[in-house]
Amino acid sequence: EIKIAWQTYADNIWKIETTDYYNDTLSTAMTLINSLTSDPQISLGNKSLCWIDNGKLYWKRFDSASEVIVIIDSSYCSNPDISGLVTEIFYEKTIDGKQNIFLANHHQYPTSHWEIKKISGGDNDFSPKSGYDSGIVYESLQSNLWQLVYTLNDGYTCENIKSENYNYRNPVFFTYPIPTSSSANETPFFVAFDSDSLTNNKEVMVKYLDYYGTFDSLYNVSNLEGDDSRPALALVYENDTMYVSIIWEHRFNNKTDLWIARDKFKPIIGDIETDNKLPEQFSLLQNYPNPFNPSTTIEYTIHTPTFGFPSREGNTRGMFTTLKVYDILGREIVTLVNEYQSPGKYSVQFNVGANRRFALQSGVYFYTLRVSSQSNSGQDFVQSKKMILVK
């Protein structure tokens, strides 16, 4: 099921409408918000929506029976972008004539609340776009040219994508929690944007991000006669293959079309299949694919312990290991692993289509690995990661 949202304007008011797309059928459109007095600049996330009205930033959940609408920030806000994986909203805010990028982060515990912090540090920062899994990129006016600033960790370390002669505009950021190969047929992390670097011609460009956080050379994606701009990103599945796609506007001869470029996206988890050494530390890897439907793979490692303890059989070494899946409220969904395991590398399948008892809805879920010396002792290792189910 896919949620679709849009904004309309009639009789001097704005409203926000939604519909669902399921089994190749659109449901009847319904009005979610009515009587807005300004352009709402909506952004649709995973089961929630944010918008602007008179400089205030609003947020509402789709998967809640409550009609409560939350005011997150009450003044001088614009251009929000809600993260698809978690409840994070990046947006513009003007203070003392300076335009900066802010982050509103929703926390469930100990009580439901929003934490707000400033991300950027310039005077003219615009158009925040969050990565698919993490990070953010935005435009910054520097020395009369539009440059790009990106960060992979919510603003603590910002890096520039700069040119001394050209403008870089409308950036979008693709990040994924699993490392990828940089070979020609596999797509690493990247920033896509449009640039006026060609005479009388805008082009959609890409800079690839390697594992060390540095960018490789610029790559022209569109390479067409006419103006190409405003790129957007999407994951496309075809014949059991996942592609990462760039979609953009192409204007030529007074006509505007949508174009798409795509490349295979193949997550790689190191060299696990060829590495026969016992692991030297515990680790819980990101599931793949993510988002997923109906199944996904979770991999983890257990290292060689430095002390002895009994296993279930009483005569081998091992660690008591549990791997469980929880919903966003912390309720346990299923136990995937519950046994003593020897040091090594493990792979577990989570398939929501294999058993009707799951009956899970689209949304965010968490999986937690717990490893201890005994089933009733304190945990020596605990780690959790989030994953997305899309139906």
XYZ file of N, CA and C in Angstrom, residues 82-175:
282
model
N 10.793 15.614 5.344
C 10.699 14.603 6.385
C 11.425 13.345 5.941
N 12.237 12.800 6.845
C 12.988 11.592 6.536
C 12.033 10.423 6.367
N 12.344 9.541 5.396
C 11.472 8.406 5.133
C 11.591 7.295 6.143
N 12.734 7.173 6.824
C 12.965 6.032 7.688
C 12.643 6.295 9.146
N 12.919 7.485 9.613
C 12.663 7.826 11.008
C 11.973 9.175 11.042
N 11.468 9.534 12.206
C 10.746 10.787 12.311
C 11.733 11.918 12.558
N 12.354 12.364 11.497
C 13.231 13.522 11.496
C 12.743 14.472 10.412
N 12.689 15.743 10.718
C 12.263 16.740 9.750
C 13.348 17.808 9.652
N 13.904 17.978 8.452
C 14.822 19.065 8.177
C 14.021 20.204 7.542
N 14.334 21.450 7.901
C 13.573 22.564 7.364
C 14.390 23.850 7.435
N 13.927 24.865 6.696
C 14.546 26.178 6.721
C 13.899 27.031 7.807
N 14.703 27.902 8.411
C 14.190 28.818 9.429
C 14.992 30.118 9.369
N 14.289 31.246 9.376
C 14.931 32.559 9.287
C 14.977 33.199 10.671
N 16.187 33.533 11.114
C 16.388 34.205 12.395
C 17.338 35.375 12.177
N 16.898 36.586 12.541
C 17.719 37.796 12.400
C 18.238 37.962 10.975
N 17.383 37.667 10.001
C 17.741 37.849 8.603
C 18.641 36.773 8.032
N 18.980 35.760 8.820
C 19.843 34.675 8.350
C 19.005 33.413 8.149
N 19.216 32.782 7.007
C 18.471 31.572 6.665
C 19.329 30.356 6.987
N 18.849 29.504 7.886
C 19.601 28.320 8.287
C 18.745 27.066 8.190
N 19.435 25.921 8.289
C 18.775 24.622 8.257
C 18.664 24.099 9.683
N 17.449 23.649 10.041
C 17.193 23.098 11.365
C 16.743 21.644 11.240
N 16.924 20.912 12.335
C 16.475 19.531 12.429
C 15.526 19.393 13.609
N 14.336 18.848 13.356
C 13.409 18.476 14.418
C 13.384 16.959 14.501
N 13.709 16.424 15.650
C 13.839 14.983 15.849
C 12.828 14.525 16.895
N 11.996 13.535 16.536
C 10.957 13.059 17.447
C 11.476 11.924 18.318
N 11.283 12.051 19.634
C 11.677 11.019 20.591
C 10.434 10.465 21.283
N 10.385 9.149 21.466
C 9.253 8.505 22.129
C 9.438 8.410 23.638
N 10.692 8.344 24.100
C 10.930 8.062 25.504
C 11.806 9.158 26.115
N 11.637 9.483 27.405
C 10.654 8.882 28.333
C 9.220 9.346 28.056
N 9.063 10.471 27.379
C 7.753 10.928 26.913
C 7.907 11.385 25.465
N 6.805 11.425 24.750
C 6.845 11.862 23.355
C 7.168 13.349 23.299
N 8.257 13.707 22.591
C 8.631 15.114 22.480
C 9.505 15.324 21.253
N 9.623 16.573 20.820
C 10.446 16.951 19.676
C 11.670 17.728 20.159
N 12.828 17.345 19.660
C 14.075 18.064 19.932
C 14.450 18.853 18.677
N 14.741 20.132 18.828
C 15.058 21.002 17.693
C 16.479 21.525 17.836
N 17.253 21.452 16.745
C 18.610 21.994 16.768
C 18.971 22.544 15.396
N 19.860 23.514 15.374
C 20.320 24.121 14.131
C 21.424 23.271 13.522
N 21.330 23.035 12.205
C 22.295 22.193 11.513
C 23.372 23.026 10.813
N 22.950 24.035 10.069
C 23.891 24.785 9.236
C 24.453 25.985 9.986
N 25.490 26.607 9.384
C 26.132 27.738 10.037
C 26.338 28.939 9.140
N 25.682 28.961 7.969
C 25.841 30.089 7.059
C 24.751 31.124 7.235
N 24.699 32.065 6.275
C 23.674 33.108 6.300
C 22.570 32.850 5.293
N 22.836 32.036 4.273
C 21.877 31.764 3.210
C 21.907 30.281 2.865
N 21.242 29.474 3.669
C 21.213 28.027 3.473
C 19.777 27.592 3.187
N 19.592 26.793 2.124
C 18.264 26.479 1.643
C 18.166 25.009 1.214
N 16.944 24.579 0.961
C 16.605 23.317 0.279
C 17.218 22.082 0.931
N 16.912 21.810 2.209
C 17.444 20.589 2.829
C 16.790 19.334 2.264
N 17.599 18.312 2.018
C 17.098 17.018 1.574
C 17.817 15.926 2.362
N 17.047 15.073 3.014
C 17.639 14.007 3.809
C 18.025 12.842 2.923
N 19.013 12.068 3.386
C 19.403 10.865 2.678
C 18.377 9.773 2.861
N 18.525 8.716 2.074
C 17.558 7.611 2.137
C 17.594 6.931 3.495
N 18.776 6.833 4.087
C 18.895 6.217 5.404
C 19.389 7.201 6.458
N 20.271 8.129 6.088
C 20.826 9.073 7.049
C 21.425 10.239 6.275
N 21.848 11.264 7.010
C 22.542 12.372 6.392
C 21.615 13.391 5.760
N 22.231 14.495 5.308
C 21.481 15.600 4.737
C 22.394 16.354 3.766
N 21.785 16.963 2.742
C 22.489 17.860 1.838
C 21.620 19.096 1.664
N 22.245 20.278 1.481
C 21.480 21.502 1.273
C 22.310 22.491 0.458
N 21.637 23.516 -0.061
C 22.292 24.578 -0.823
C 22.774 25.672 0.121
N 23.909 26.260 -0.233
C 24.442 27.372 0.550
C 25.013 28.414 -0.408
N 24.570 29.665 -0.266
C 25.069 30.750 -1.110
C 26.388 31.245 -0.548
N 27.472 30.991 -1.297
C 28.818 31.344 -0.845
C 29.531 32.083 -1.975
N 29.974 33.313 -1.687
C 30.684 34.135 -2.684
C 29.880 34.249 -3.977
N 28.557 34.486 -3.817
C 27.639 34.707 -4.938
C 27.434 33.483 -5.827
N 27.824 32.316 -5.349
C 27.569 31.071 -6.069
C 26.876 30.080 -5.137
N 25.963 29.288 -5.714
C 25.290 28.264 -4.930
C 26.154 27.009 -4.867
N 26.541 26.657 -3.646
C 27.348 25.475 -3.412
C 26.526 24.484 -2.591
N 27.015 23.256 -2.465
C 26.317 22.223 -1.712
C 27.097 21.885 -0.449
N 26.355 21.618 0.614
C 26.945 21.177 1.871
C 26.263 19.864 2.257
N 27.038 18.878 2.663
C 26.453 17.599 3.054
C 27.030 17.138 4.381
N 26.307 16.299 5.071
C 26.789 15.631 6.270
C 26.101 14.284 6.377
N 26.823 13.301 6.879
C 26.261 11.958 7.063
C 25.764 11.729 8.477
N 25.956 12.710 9.376
C 25.606 12.467 10.783
C 24.897 13.660 11.403
N 23.842 14.116 10.735
C 22.940 15.123 11.285
C 23.629 16.441 11.645
N 24.659 16.797 10.892
C 25.170 18.144 11.018
C 26.395 18.331 11.874
N 26.967 17.273 12.437
C 28.119 17.462 13.297
C 29.399 17.699 12.501
N 29.483 17.125 11.306
C 30.650 17.340 10.455
C 30.152 17.627 9.049
N 30.183 18.891 8.649
C 29.673 19.287 7.339
C 30.820 19.432 6.341
N 30.627 18.927 5.140
C 31.604 19.026 4.070
C 30.983 19.765 2.883
N 31.816 20.467 2.111
C 31.346 21.246 0.980
C 31.582 20.543 -0.345
N 30.641 20.695 -1.263
C 30.835 20.343 -2.669
C 30.839 21.670 -3.404
N 32.013 22.115 -3.818
C 32.160 23.495 -4.265
C 32.669 23.588 -5.697
N 32.323 24.703 -6.323
C 32.880 25.087 -7.610
C 33.204 26.566 -7.557
N 34.287 26.966 -8.205
C 34.683 28.371 -8.210
C 33.954 29.173 -9.273
N 33.241 28.481 -10.187
C 32.665 29.187 -11.327
C 31.198 28.886 -11.599
N 30.639 27.830 -10.993
C 29.297 27.391 -11.377
C 28.411 27.210 -10.151
N 27.107 27.228 -10.413
C 26.113 27.010 -9.371
C 25.704 25.539 -9.330
N 25.596 25.015 -8.127
C 25.055 23.682 -7.912
C 23.725 23.853 -7.181
N 22.625 23.333 -7.766
C 21.290 23.580 -7.221
C 20.492 22.289 -7.070
N 19.412 22.378 -6.287
C 18.414 21.305 -6.127
C 19.040 19.949 -5.796
N 19.841 19.869 -4.745
C 20.517 18.598 -4.451
C 19.591 17.563 -3.822
N 19.882 16.294 -4.091
C 19.257 15.165 -3.409
C 20.363 14.192 -3.015
N 20.143 13.451 -1.934
C 21.208 12.673 -1.305
C 20.772 11.218 -1.223
N 21.574 10.309 -1.780
C 21.300 8.875 -1.637
C 22.319 8.280 -0.687
N 21.831 7.795 0.450
C 22.678 7.053 1.384
C 21.983 5.742 1.688
